[in-house]
Each structure stands twice: as structure tokens, then as C-alpha cells.
CSV table of C-alpha atoms in Angstrom, one decimal:
chain,number,residue,atom,x,y,z
A,223,UNK,CA,35.1,3.6,37.5
A,224,UNK,CA,35.2,6.6,35.3
A,225,UNK,CA,32.4,9.1,34.8
A,226,UNK,CA,33.1,9.3,31.1
A,227,UNK,CA,31.6,6.7,28.6
A,228,UNK,CA,33.8,4.4,26.6
A,229,UNK,CA,33.0,3.9,23.0
A,230,UNK,CA,31.9,0.3,23.9
A,231,UNK,CA,29.4,1.3,26.3
A,232,UNK,CA,25.8,1.8,25.2
A,233,UNK,CA,24.4,5.3,26.1
A,234,UNK,CA,21.7,5.5,28.7
A,235,UNK,CA,18.3,5.3,27.3
A,236,UNK,CA,16.2,8.4,27.7
A,237,UNK,CA,13.9,8.6,30.6
A,238,UNK,CA,10.7,7.0,29.5
A,239,UNK,CA,8.6,9.8,31.2
A,240,UNK,CA,10.7,12.4,29.3
A,241,UNK,CA,10.5,10.4,26.0
A,242,UNK,CA,6.7,10.2,26.5
A,243,UNK,CA,6.4,13.9,27.1
A,244,UNK,CA,8.7,14.9,24.2
A,245,UNK,CA,6.7,12.6,22.0
A,246,UNK,CA,3.3,14.2,23.1
A,247,UNK,CA,4.7,17.6,22.5
A,248,UNK,CA,5.9,16.9,19.0
A,249,UNK,CA,2.8,15.1,18.3
A,250,UNK,CA,0.5,17.9,19.4
A,251,UNK,CA,2.5,20.3,17.2
A,252,UNK,CA,1.9,18.1,14.2
A,253,UNK,CA,-1.8,17.8,15.0
A,254,UNK,CA,-2.1,21.6,15.7
A,255,UNK,CA,-0.5,22.4,12.3
A,256,UNK,CA,-2.8,19.7,10.5
A,257,UNK,CA,-6.0,21.0,12.1
A,258,UNK,CA,-5.1,24.6,11.4
A,259,UNK,CA,-4.5,23.7,7.8
A,260,UNK,CA,-7.6,21.6,7.4
A,261,UNK,CA,-9.8,24.3,9.0
A,262,UNK,CA,-8.3,27.1,6.8
A,263,UNK,CA,-9.1,24.9,3.7
A,264,UNK,CA,-12.7,24.1,4.9
A,265,UNK,CA,-13.8,27.4,6.2
A,266,UNK,CA,-11.5,29.9,4.1
A,267,UNK,CA,-11.4,28.1,0.9
A,268,UNK,CA,-10.6,31.4,-1.1
A,269,UNK,CA,-7.4,32.2,0.6
A,270,UNK,CA,-6.2,28.6,-0.2
A,271,UNK,CA,-7.6,28.1,-3.6
A,272,UNK,CA,-5.2,30.0,-5.5
A,273,UNK,CA,-2.3,28.3,-3.9
A,274,UNK,CA,-3.9,25.0,-4.5
A,275,UNK,CA,-4.3,25.9,-8.2
A,276,UNK,CA,-0.6,27.0,-8.7
A,277,UNK,CA,0.2,23.4,-7.7
A,278,UNK,CA,-2.2,22.0,-10.4
A,279,UNK,CA,-5.3,21.2,-8.4
A,280,UNK,CA,-8.7,22.2,-9.0
A,281,UNK,CA,-9.8,25.2,-7.1
A,282,UNK,CA,-13.0,23.2,-5.8
A,283,UNK,CA,-10.8,20.7,-4.3
A,284,UNK,CA,-10.1,22.9,-1.0
A,285,UNK,CA,-12.9,21.2,1.0
A,286,UNK,CA,-12.0,17.7,-0.1
A,287,UNK,CA,-8.2,18.2,0.9
A,288,UNK,CA,-9.4,20.0,4.2
A,289,UNK,CA,-11.4,17.0,5.1
A,290,UNK,CA,-8.6,14.5,4.3
A,291,UNK,CA,-6.1,16.6,6.5
A,292,UNK,CA,-8.7,16.7,9.4
A,293,UNK,CA,-9.2,12.9,9.2
A,294,UNK,CA,-5.5,12.3,9.0
A,295,UNK,CA,-5.1,14.5,12.0
A,296,UNK,CA,-7.7,12.9,14.0
A,297,UNK,CA,-6.4,9.3,13.3
A,298,UNK,CA,-2.8,10.4,14.3
A,299,UNK,CA,-4.2,12.1,17.5
A,300,UNK,CA,-6.0,8.9,18.7
A,301,UNK,CA,-3.5,6.6,20.4
A,302,UNK,CA,-5.2,3.4,19.0
A,303,UNK,CA,-5.0,4.7,15.4
A,304,UNK,CA,-1.8,6.7,15.7
A,305,UNK,CA,0.2,4.3,13.5
A,306,UNK,CA,-2.3,4.4,10.6
A,307,UNK,CA,-2.6,8.2,11.1
A,308,UNK,CA,1.2,8.6,10.8
A,309,UNK,CA,1.2,6.6,7.6
A,310,UNK,CA,-1.6,8.7,6.0
A,311,UNK,CA,0.0,11.9,7.3
A,312,UNK,CA,3.2,10.8,5.9
A,313,UNK,CA,1.6,10.2,2.5
A,314,UNK,CA,-0.2,13.4,2.5
A,315,UNK,CA,3.0,15.3,3.1
A,316,UNK,CA,4.8,13.4,0.6
A,317,UNK,CA,2.1,14.2,-1.9
A,318,UNK,CA,2.7,17.8,-1.0
A,319,UNK,CA,6.4,17.7,-1.5
A,320,UNK,CA,5.9,15.9,-4.8
A,321,UNK,CA,3.5,18.5,-6.2
A,322,UNK,CA,5.8,21.3,-5.2
A,323,UNK,CA,8.7,19.4,-6.8
A,324,UNK,CA,6.6,18.8,-10.0
A,325,UNK,CA,6.2,22.8,-10.4
A,326,UNK,CA,9.9,23.4,-9.9
A,327,UNK,CA,9.7,24.6,-6.3
A,328,UNK,CA,12.5,22.7,-4.9
A,329,UNK,CA,13.4,23.7,-1.6
A,330,UNK,CA,10.3,25.9,-1.1
A,331,UNK,CA,8.8,26.8,2.4
A,332,UNK,CA,5.9,24.5,1.9
A,333,UNK,CA,8.2,21.8,1.0
A,334,UNK,CA,10.5,22.3,4.2
A,335,UNK,CA,7.3,22.5,6.4
A,336,UNK,CA,6.1,19.4,5.0
A,337,UNK,CA,9.5,17.5,5.5
A,338,UNK,CA,9.7,18.8,9.1
A,339,UNK,CA,6.2,17.8,9.9
A,340,UNK,CA,6.7,14.4,8.6
A,341,UNK,CA,9.8,13.9,10.7
A,342,UNK,CA,8.1,15.2,13.6
A,343,UNK,CA,5.1,12.9,12.9
A,344,UNK,CA,7.3,9.8,13.3
A,345,UNK,CA,9.5,11.3,15.7
A,346,UNK,CA,6.7,12.0,18.1
A,347,UNK,CA,5.2,8.6,17.6
A,348,UNK,CA,8.7,6.9,18.1
A,349,UNK,CA,9.1,8.8,21.4
A,350,UNK,CA,5.7,8.1,22.9
A,351,UNK,CA,5.0,4.6,21.7
A,352,UNK,CA,7.3,1.9,22.8
A,353,UNK,CA,5.8,-0.6,20.3
A,354,UNK,CA,7.4,1.6,17.6
A,355,UNK,CA,10.8,1.7,19.4
A,356,UNK,CA,10.7,-2.0,19.6
A,357,UNK,CA,10.0,-2.2,15.9
A,358,UNK,CA,12.6,0.4,14.8
A,359,UNK,CA,15.4,0.4,17.4
A,360,UNK,CA,17.9,3.3,16.8
A,361,UNK,CA,20.5,2.1,19.2
A,362,UNK,CA,21.1,-1.6,20.0
């Protein structure tokens, strides 16, 4: 039998142990980014207020937005609520992208970072949770 794979053979699935750790690393990166952003908004609102105001939000919303980000990060980090957290993180990041599109910053660094974090949110959850892989099979 040949060592090469024919077009009709299914590729070997990723080792579950490797997928689990890849998912954990991606998820940890997302959580760290969200916690850092939320902490800055809570504890150093003066630095963030001007950027928030540029996107059309009131300056006094930094603490509210920071609290929302931290809550989403915690929900995503806890395995029992990770799917809810991923949905909320995706919604929050989608709002971030929308706010930047609205002011004409198409393709700006905050948009690209939000897009990358959103993809990593679901990619990490997909890799670490077999239930998500069962619902959304990428390869049959």
C-alpha cells in the first residue's frame, strides 16, 4: 500500500491530545487579550476614553465596556459556560468591527485584531471541545 494519500481517503484526524492543547493555547490567548483590554478600560479609563469617543461612544462608558469584556472573558474561560462566552465574545467583537466600519476605518488594526480574536475564539473552542466538533464537522 502506498504511503501517499489518494483523493478518496479521508485525512487522519488530528491527535485529540494535540487538538486539546492547541485549543487551550488559542483560548488562553483570547482570554488574556480580553482581560488585558477589560482591565485597561476599568483601571486606566483616561487612556481609552479618547479612542472610545472617536468611535462614537460616550467617554464615561469605559468602565461599563470594561466590565462587559471581563464578564465575556470569564464566561469563555470556564468550560461549562465556554459556548455562551464564545457567543458573547463574538457579538462584542462584531460590535467593535461595526463601530470602526461606521466611522470609515475599514481594515484598521482594531478591526483586524477583532476579526482575528473572533476566529481564535471559535477555533480554540472547536479544537478543545469535541461537542463543537460534532455539531460543526469540517471534514466528513
